[in-house]
Coordinates of C-alpha atoms in Angstrom, one line a residue:
M1 CA 25.9 27.5 -9.6
K2 CA 24.4 24.4 -11.3
Q3 CA 23.5 21.6 -9.1
E4 CA 22.5 17.9 -9.9
F5 CA 19.9 16.4 -7.4
R6 CA 20.0 12.5 -7.3
L7 CA 17.4 10.4 -6.4
P8 CA 17.8 9.9 -2.4
D9 CA 17.3 6.8 -0.3
L10 CA 13.5 7.5 0.7
G11 CA 13.9 4.9 3.6
E12 CA 14.2 1.6 4.8
G13 CA 16.9 0.9 2.1
L14 CA 14.7 1.0 -1.0
T15 CA 16.8 1.1 -4.0
E16 CA 14.3 2.6 -6.7
A17 CA 11.3 4.5 -7.2
E18 CA 8.8 5.2 -10.1
I19 CA 8.2 8.6 -11.2
V20 CA 4.2 9.0 -10.8
Q21 CA 4.0 12.5 -11.8
W22 CA 6.0 15.8 -12.2
L23 CA 4.6 18.5 -10.7
V24 CA 7.2 21.1 -12.2
A25 CA 8.5 21.5 -15.4
E26 CA 11.9 23.0 -16.9
G27 CA 12.2 26.7 -16.5
D28 CA 10.1 26.7 -13.3
T29 CA 11.3 28.8 -10.4
V30 CA 10.9 26.5 -7.1
T31 CA 11.2 27.0 -3.3
L32 CA 12.9 25.0 -0.7
N33 CA 11.0 22.0 0.0
Q34 CA 8.3 22.8 -2.8
T35 CA 7.2 19.2 -4.2
L36 CA 8.8 18.4 -7.2
A37 CA 7.1 15.2 -7.9
E38 CA 5.5 12.2 -6.7
V39 CA 7.0 8.8 -6.8
E40 CA 5.9 5.5 -6.2
T41 CA 8.4 3.2 -4.1
A42 CA 7.7 -0.3 -3.3
K43 CA 5.8 0.5 -0.4
A44 CA 4.1 3.9 -0.6
I45 CA 3.5 7.0 -2.9
V46 CA 5.9 9.7 -1.6
E47 CA 6.0 13.7 -2.3
L48 CA 9.6 14.5 -3.0
P49 CA 10.6 17.9 -1.8
S50 CA 13.0 20.1 -3.5
P51 CA 16.3 20.2 -1.7
H52 CA 17.1 23.6 -3.5
A53 CA 15.6 27.1 -4.3
G54 CA 16.3 27.9 -7.8
V55 CA 15.6 27.2 -11.6
I56 CA 14.8 23.8 -12.9
T57 CA 17.1 23.3 -15.6
A58 CA 16.5 19.6 -16.6
L59 CA 14.2 16.6 -15.6
H60 CA 16.1 13.5 -16.3
A61 CA 13.4 10.9 -15.9
A62 CA 9.5 11.2 -17.3
A63 CA 6.6 9.9 -15.7
G64 CA 6.4 6.1 -15.5
D65 CA 10.3 5.9 -15.6
V66 CA 11.7 3.5 -12.8
V67 CA 14.6 5.4 -11.3
L68 CA 17.5 4.0 -9.3
V69 CA 18.4 5.6 -6.0
G70 CA 21.2 7.7 -6.8
S71 CA 20.8 8.2 -10.1
P72 CA 20.6 11.9 -11.5
L73 CA 16.8 13.3 -11.3
V74 CA 16.9 17.0 -11.5
G75 CA 19.1 19.7 -12.6
F76 CA 19.3 23.2 -10.8
E77 CA 20.3 26.7 -11.6
I78 CA 20.9 28.2 -8.0
E79 CA 21.1 32.0 -7.8
G80 CA 23.9 33.9 -6.3
A81 CA 26.0 31.0 -5.8
E82 CA 29.3 29.8 -7.7
D83 CA 29.9 26.7 -9.5
P84 CA 31.5 24.3 -7.2
V85 CA 35.0 22.7 -8.1
P86 CA 34.1 19.3 -9.7
A87 CA 33.6 16.6 -7.2
A88 CA 35.6 13.5 -7.8
S89 CA 32.5 11.3 -6.9
P90 CA 28.8 11.5 -6.4
A91 CA 29.5 11.3 -2.7
A92 CA 31.6 14.2 -2.8
G93 CA 29.2 16.3 -5.0
S94 CA 26.4 15.7 -2.3
A95 CA 28.7 16.8 0.5
A96 CA 29.4 20.1 -1.4
S97 CA 25.8 20.5 -2.0
A98 CA 24.8 20.2 1.7
E99 CA 27.0 23.3 2.4
D100 CA 25.4 25.7 0.4
G101 CA 22.6 27.9 1.6
S102 CA 19.9 25.7 0.2
G103 CA 20.9 22.5 1.3
P104 CA 18.9 19.3 1.2
N105 CA 16.8 17.8 4.1
L106 CA 15.9 14.6 2.5
V107 CA 16.6 11.3 4.1
G108 CA 19.4 9.8 2.7
Y109 CA 20.3 12.6 0.4
G110 CA 23.6 12.0 -1.3
A111 CA 23.4 7.9 -1.3
A112 CA 26.1 6.6 -3.6
P113 CA 24.4 5.7 -6.8
S114 CA 23.0 2.4 -7.5
T115 CA 25.2 0.4 -10.3
G116 CA 23.6 -0.2 -13.5
R117 CA 21.4 2.0 -15.7
P118 CA 17.6 3.3 -15.0
M119 CA 15.0 1.4 -16.0
R120 CA 12.6 3.2 -18.5
R121 CA 9.4 2.3 -20.1
A122 CA 9.2 2.6 -23.7
R123 CA 7.7 6.1 -24.6
R124 CA 4.3 6.1 -26.7
S125 CA 3.3 8.5 -29.3
A126 CA 0.4 10.5 -28.9
A127 CA -1.4 8.3 -31.3
A128 CA -0.5 5.1 -29.2
V129 CA -1.4 6.9 -26.0
A130 CA -4.9 7.6 -27.4
T131 CA -5.3 4.0 -28.1
A132 CA -3.2 1.8 -25.7
D133 CA -4.5 1.9 -22.2
V134 CA -7.8 0.4 -22.7
D135 CA -9.3 -1.5 -20.1
V136 CA -8.7 -5.2 -21.3
R137 CA -11.5 -6.5 -19.2
V138 CA -14.2 -4.7 -21.4
A139 CA -12.1 -5.3 -24.7
A140 CA -12.8 -2.1 -26.4
P141 CA -10.5 0.1 -28.6
H142 CA -10.7 3.8 -27.6
D143 CA -11.2 4.6 -31.5
A144 CA -14.8 3.0 -30.8
I145 CA -15.5 6.0 -28.7
D146 CA -16.3 8.5 -31.5
E147 CA -17.0 11.5 -28.9
T148 CA -13.4 11.1 -27.2
P149 CA -11.3 13.8 -28.8
A150 CA -7.7 13.1 -29.8
V151 CA -5.4 13.8 -27.2
P152 CA -2.7 16.4 -27.9
E153 CA 0.8 16.3 -26.7
Q154 CA 0.8 17.4 -22.9
H155 CA 3.6 19.2 -21.0
E156 CA 1.3 18.6 -17.9
R157 CA -0.1 15.5 -16.5
P158 CA -3.9 15.5 -16.0
R159 CA -5.1 16.8 -12.4
S160 CA -5.9 14.0 -10.0
T161 CA -4.7 12.8 -6.5
P162 CA -2.7 9.8 -6.1
P163 CA -5.4 7.3 -5.2
V164 CA -7.4 8.2 -8.0
R165 CA -4.4 7.8 -10.3
A166 CA -3.4 4.5 -8.8
Y167 CA -7.1 3.5 -9.1
A168 CA -7.0 4.3 -12.9
K169 CA -3.7 2.8 -13.5
G170 CA -4.9 -0.4 -11.7
H171 CA -7.9 -0.6 -14.2
G172 CA -6.1 0.3 -17.3
V173 CA -7.4 3.7 -17.7
D174 CA -5.3 6.6 -19.2
L175 CA -6.2 9.7 -17.6
A176 CA -5.0 11.9 -20.5
L177 CA -7.8 10.4 -22.1
V178 CA -10.6 11.1 -19.3
A179 CA -9.0 14.6 -18.9
A180 CA -9.8 15.3 -22.8
A181 CA -13.3 14.2 -22.6
L182 CA -13.9 16.5 -19.1
G183 CA -11.8 19.6 -19.5
D184 CA -9.5 21.5 -17.0
R185 CA -10.6 20.2 -13.6
V186 CA -9.6 17.8 -11.2
I187 CA -10.3 14.0 -12.0
T188 CA -12.2 11.9 -9.5
R189 CA -12.6 8.2 -9.1
A190 CA -16.2 8.6 -10.1
D191 CA -15.0 10.2 -13.7
V192 CA -12.8 7.1 -14.1
D193 CA -15.5 4.7 -13.3
T194 CA -17.9 6.9 -15.7
Y195 CA -15.4 6.8 -18.6
R196 CA -15.1 2.7 -17.8
E197 CA -18.5 2.5 -18.3
R198 CA -18.7 4.5 -21.5
V199 CA -15.9 2.2 -22.9
A200 CA -18.1 -0.9 -21.8
Q201 CA -21.1 0.2 -23.6
R202 CA -19.5 0.9 -26.7
S203 CA -17.6 -2.2 -26.8
I204 CA -20.7 -4.3 -27.2
G205 CA -20.8 -3.0 -30.9
A206 CA -17.2 -2.4 -31.1
A207 CA -16.4 -6.1 -30.7
T208 CA -18.2 -7.3 -33.9
A209 CA -17.4 -4.4 -36.2
P210 CA -14.3 -2.9 -37.8
P211 CA -13.2 0.2 -35.9
S212 CA -13.7 3.4 -37.9
V213 CA -10.0 4.4 -37.4
A214 CA -7.1 2.3 -37.6
V215 CA -5.6 1.2 -34.3
A216 CA -2.2 2.4 -33.7
P217 CA 0.3 -0.6 -32.9
T218 CA 1.1 -1.0 -29.1
T219 CA 2.5 -3.3 -26.6
T220 CA 0.3 -2.5 -24.1
A221 CA -3.1 -3.6 -25.4
R222 CA -4.9 -4.0 -28.6
P223 CA -8.6 -4.7 -29.6
V224 CA -9.8 -8.3 -29.1
M225 CA -12.2 -9.6 -31.6
A226 CA -15.1 -11.7 -30.8
G227 CA -14.3 -15.4 -29.9
E228 CA -10.8 -14.6 -29.8
R229 CA -8.6 -16.3 -26.9
S230 CA -6.4 -13.5 -25.3
T231 CA -4.2 -12.7 -22.5
T232 CA -3.0 -9.6 -20.7
R233 CA 0.4 -9.0 -19.2
I234 CA 0.4 -6.9 -16.1
P235 CA 3.8 -5.6 -14.8
I236 CA 5.0 -6.6 -11.5
R237 CA 6.3 -3.6 -9.8
G238 CA 5.6 -1.5 -6.7
V239 CA 3.7 -2.7 -3.6
R240 CA 2.8 -6.0 -5.6
K241 CA 6.4 -6.6 -6.3
H242 CA 7.5 -5.9 -2.8
T243 CA 4.7 -7.9 -1.3
A244 CA 5.7 -11.1 -3.6
E245 CA 9.2 -11.0 -2.7
A246 CA 8.4 -10.8 1.0
M247 CA 6.0 -13.4 1.1
V248 CA 8.3 -16.0 -0.8
Q249 CA 11.1 -15.1 1.6
S250 CA 8.8 -15.4 4.6
A251 CA 7.3 -18.8 3.2
F252 CA 10.7 -20.4 2.5
T253 CA 12.4 -19.2 5.6
A254 CA 10.0 -19.4 8.4
P255 CA 8.3 -22.8 9.1
H256 CA 4.6 -21.8 9.2
V257 CA 2.0 -23.5 11.3
T258 CA -1.7 -22.6 11.2
T259 CA -3.9 -23.5 14.2
F260 CA -7.8 -22.5 14.2
H261 CA -10.4 -21.8 16.6
T262 CA -14.3 -20.9 16.3
L263 CA -15.9 -19.1 19.1
D264 CA -18.8 -17.6 20.1
V265 CA -18.1 -13.8 20.4
T266 CA -21.5 -12.5 21.1
A267 CA -20.5 -10.9 24.4
T268 CA -17.9 -8.9 22.2
T269 CA -20.6 -7.9 19.6
E270 CA -23.1 -6.6 22.4
L271 CA -20.0 -5.0 24.0
I272 CA -19.3 -2.8 20.8
A273 CA -23.0 -2.1 20.2
S274 CA -23.2 -0.8 23.7
L275 CA -20.0 1.4 23.5
R276 CA -21.5 2.8 20.1
A277 CA -24.8 3.6 21.4
S278 CA -23.0 5.9 24.2
A279 CA -20.2 7.3 22.4
A280 CA -19.8 10.9 21.3
P281 CA -20.7 11.7 17.5
D282 CA -16.9 12.5 17.0
A283 CA -15.6 9.1 18.9
P284 CA -13.1 6.6 17.1
R285 CA -15.4 3.8 15.8
I286 CA -14.7 0.5 17.9
G287 CA -15.2 -2.6 15.9
V288 CA -14.0 -6.3 16.3
L289 CA -10.6 -5.6 14.8
T290 CA -10.2 -3.1 17.7
V291 CA -11.2 -5.6 20.4
V292 CA -9.2 -8.3 19.1
A293 CA -6.4 -5.8 18.6
K294 CA -6.9 -5.1 22.3
A295 CA -7.0 -8.7 23.2
V296 CA -3.8 -9.7 21.1
C297 CA -1.8 -7.0 23.2
L298 CA -2.7 -8.5 26.2
A299 CA -2.2 -12.2 25.5
L300 CA 1.3 -11.2 24.1
A301 CA 2.4 -10.1 27.2
H302 CA 1.9 -13.7 28.5
Y303 CA 3.0 -15.6 25.7
P304 CA 6.1 -13.5 24.5
G305 CA 7.2 -16.3 22.0
L306 CA 4.6 -14.7 19.7
N307 CA 6.2 -11.5 19.8
A308 CA 9.7 -12.7 19.2
R309 CA 12.1 -12.8 16.2
W310 CA 14.6 -15.0 14.9
D311 CA 18.2 -13.6 14.6
G312 CA 19.9 -16.5 12.9
E313 CA 23.3 -14.5 12.5
A314 CA 23.5 -14.1 16.2
G315 CA 22.0 -17.6 17.0
E316 CA 19.3 -15.9 19.2
I317 CA 15.6 -15.3 19.8
V318 CA 15.0 -12.0 20.6
Q319 CA 11.9 -11.4 22.7
Q320 CA 10.3 -7.8 22.2
H321 CA 8.7 -6.3 25.3
F322 CA 6.8 -4.0 23.2
V323 CA 3.9 -4.4 20.7
D324 CA 4.5 -2.9 17.1
L325 CA 0.9 -4.0 15.8
G326 CA 0.9 -4.6 11.9
I327 CA -2.6 -4.2 10.7
A328 CA -2.9 -5.6 6.9
A329 CA -4.8 -3.3 4.6
A330 CA -6.2 -4.0 1.0
T331 CA -5.6 -0.7 -1.0
E332 CA -5.9 -0.1 -4.7
R333 CA -2.1 -0.2 -5.0
G334 CA -2.1 -3.9 -3.3
L335 CA -1.5 -5.2 0.4
I336 CA 0.3 -3.3 2.6
V337 CA 0.9 -3.8 6.4
P338 CA 1.2 -0.4 8.4
I339 CA 2.4 -0.3 12.1
I340 CA 0.6 0.7 15.1
R341 CA 3.5 1.6 17.3
D342 CA 3.7 0.6 21.0
A343 CA 0.2 -0.7 20.8
E344 CA 0.3 -2.3 24.2
R345 CA 0.2 1.1 25.7
M346 CA -3.1 2.1 24.1
T347 CA -6.7 2.0 25.6
L348 CA -9.3 0.5 23.2
G349 CA -10.5 4.1 22.3
G350 CA -6.9 4.9 21.3
L351 CA -6.5 1.5 19.3
A352 CA -9.6 2.7 17.5
A353 CA -8.5 5.8 16.6
A354 CA -5.0 4.5 15.4
V355 CA -6.7 2.0 13.1
A356 CA -9.2 4.6 11.7
E357 CA -6.1 6.8 10.9
L358 CA -4.0 4.0 9.8
T359 CA -6.6 2.7 7.3
R360 CA -7.4 6.4 5.9
T361 CA -3.5 7.0 5.2
A362 CA -3.3 3.6 3.6
R363 CA -6.3 4.2 1.2
S364 CA -5.0 7.7 0.1
G365 CA -1.6 6.0 -0.4
K366 CA 0.2 8.3 2.0
T367 CA 1.6 5.6 4.2
A368 CA 5.4 6.7 4.9
P369 CA 7.8 3.8 4.0
A370 CA 8.7 3.9 7.8
D371 CA 5.6 3.1 8.9
L372 CA 5.4 -0.3 6.7
T373 CA 8.6 -2.0 8.5
G374 CA 9.4 -3.2 12.0
G375 CA 6.3 -4.8 13.2
T376 CA 6.2 -7.5 16.1
F377 CA 2.9 -9.2 15.3
S378 CA 0.0 -8.7 12.7
L379 CA -3.5 -8.7 12.4
T380 CA -5.4 -9.4 9.0
N381 CA -9.2 -9.2 8.8
I382 CA -10.2 -11.4 6.1
G383 CA -13.8 -11.5 7.6
V384 CA -14.7 -8.3 5.6
F385 CA -14.6 -10.3 2.7
G386 CA -17.1 -12.8 3.7
I387 CA -14.4 -15.5 4.4
D388 CA -14.2 -17.6 7.7
A389 CA -10.6 -19.0 8.0
G390 CA -7.5 -18.9 6.0
T391 CA -3.8 -19.5 6.4
P392 CA -2.0 -16.1 6.5
I393 CA 1.8 -15.9 5.7
L394 CA 3.9 -14.3 8.3
P395 CA 5.4 -10.8 7.4
P396 CA 9.1 -11.2 7.3
G397 CA 10.8 -10.8 10.9
Q398 CA 7.7 -11.6 12.8
T399 CA 6.7 -14.8 14.4
G400 CA 2.8 -14.5 14.5
I401 CA 0.0 -13.1 12.4
L402 CA -3.9 -13.6 13.3
A403 CA -6.4 -13.6 10.7
L404 CA -10.3 -12.6 11.6
G405 CA -12.8 -14.5 9.9
A406 CA -16.4 -13.2 9.3
V407 CA -18.9 -13.0 12.4
R408 CA -22.1 -15.1 11.3
R409 CA -25.1 -15.6 13.1
L410 CA -25.5 -19.4 13.6
P411 CA -27.1 -21.8 15.8
W412 CA -24.7 -22.6 18.7
E413 CA -24.7 -24.5 22.1
Y414 CA -25.3 -21.8 24.7
K415 CA -26.0 -22.6 28.3
G416 CA -27.1 -26.1 27.5
E417 CA -29.4 -25.0 24.9
I418 CA -29.2 -24.3 21.0
A419 CA -29.3 -20.4 20.6
L420 CA -28.4 -18.3 17.6
R421 CA -25.0 -16.6 18.6
D422 CA -22.6 -14.4 17.0
V423 CA -19.8 -17.0 15.8
M424 CA -16.3 -16.2 14.0
T425 CA -12.9 -18.2 13.5
L426 CA -9.6 -17.0 14.4
S427 CA -6.8 -18.4 12.0
L428 CA -3.2 -18.1 13.9
S429 CA 0.0 -18.6 11.6
F430 CA 3.3 -18.8 13.8
D431 CA 7.0 -19.8 13.3
H432 CA 7.5 -23.3 14.4
R433 CA 11.2 -22.6 15.1
I434 CA 10.1 -20.0 17.9
V435 CA 6.7 -21.0 19.1
D436 CA 5.9 -24.9 19.6
G437 CA 2.2 -26.1 19.3
A438 CA 1.0 -25.9 22.7
E439 CA 2.3 -22.3 23.2
G440 CA 0.4 -21.3 19.9
A441 CA -2.9 -23.0 20.9
Q442 CA -2.6 -21.5 24.6
F443 CA -2.0 -17.9 23.0
L444 CA -5.0 -18.6 20.6
K445 CA -7.2 -19.7 23.7
A446 CA -6.2 -16.3 25.6
V447 CA -7.2 -14.1 22.8
A448 CA -10.1 -16.4 22.4
D449 CA -11.0 -15.9 26.2
V450 CA -11.3 -12.2 25.9
L451 CA -13.4 -12.1 23.2
Q452 CA -16.1 -14.6 24.7
E453 CA -15.8 -12.8 28.0
P454 CA -14.7 -9.2 27.7
G455 CA -14.6 -9.1 31.5
R456 CA -11.4 -11.4 31.4
A457 CA -9.4 -8.3 30.0
M458 CA -9.4 -7.3 33.7
L459 CA -7.5 -10.7 34.4
L460 CA -5.1 -10.2 31.9
A461 CA -4.1 -6.9 32.1

């Protein structure tokens, strides 16, 4: 029986996905739930399992194509089953496929196809591939690297992990060229960096001398001559596109107000040092972010307005008596905000473990789309970049977000004298439709009190 598999709704109403890498080819025999491809949504890189066991007869999109939900993706020949009666609609076809012995188990499988045609990026010839994806920041044509062999037409993608592919993509490096230089082995991030360094070194001489081989025309990048004014165009898609849309929606929907508080957190840093000194080797690492997360959960119980959401259609403010805590994470693919569910129920150690797992998953590009939505309050640690304060934008649907500044050793008034103390600034942005200035200030003070005197946590609990 022939069966078409359409791109399913991968969760949270996402409408499209980009094919990052096919892990199968036409003619391959696959098993149920075998990974067919890795696809990148607006929120995460997702492995796409096979809904059938059978032989692949067609791949309807190439790596790099953006495919709409509901569009044909893979054709199957399923052994031992008869061809179904042609369905009157894609929805009917999905229902029929669900009845056979190898039916799909994907979230949203069988979604009605989106209107419009899939968006496809221009395919490039092998010659163009060999010259196009140059790191424009070092401004060197690949042809200047004489030891790089020509890249033959390939049916398989270079072997690497999703984070490495994302890293290479973000730095304009074609993994096919890296693979051609390395041979048949898994490409690492270090390999990408080595390749970029080699391009940079060669570019010093290449920028002032004509290349030995003519550069193929390309719309992606071209050699930059010495002294030339140039620009680079970067496609807006994936996480960056989603983040931009969300931030614009939030900024022009919720009236933002930001209040700041600089405080002495020496007692907190001393507590962290003590806990680390006595912790087991495999215990989760407790840091300032973990303690602030605990302080926020305690304070939200007393200031529920910061944990509410605005329901304009119902004309109501919805107070949420649980804390799904968002933690902003800067990844190679852009900014994402994974959620720690029911954070208010966790101990300090539990929060530390959750933050560590969240960070590991985010950096590997494996955060599930469902784990990026539904937060009630968020934290962003700008201190790791050496920044003291800022005005964070609210994630859509949330009323509060707290930015943690850098902890600095500064002269500070302490017990009537000047002493060197650990000092940081907290920046709280909130939705002024729900929270007035007094409540915002009181909430921020409650969080600060815990950080200044961690023993106060027993009073707020």
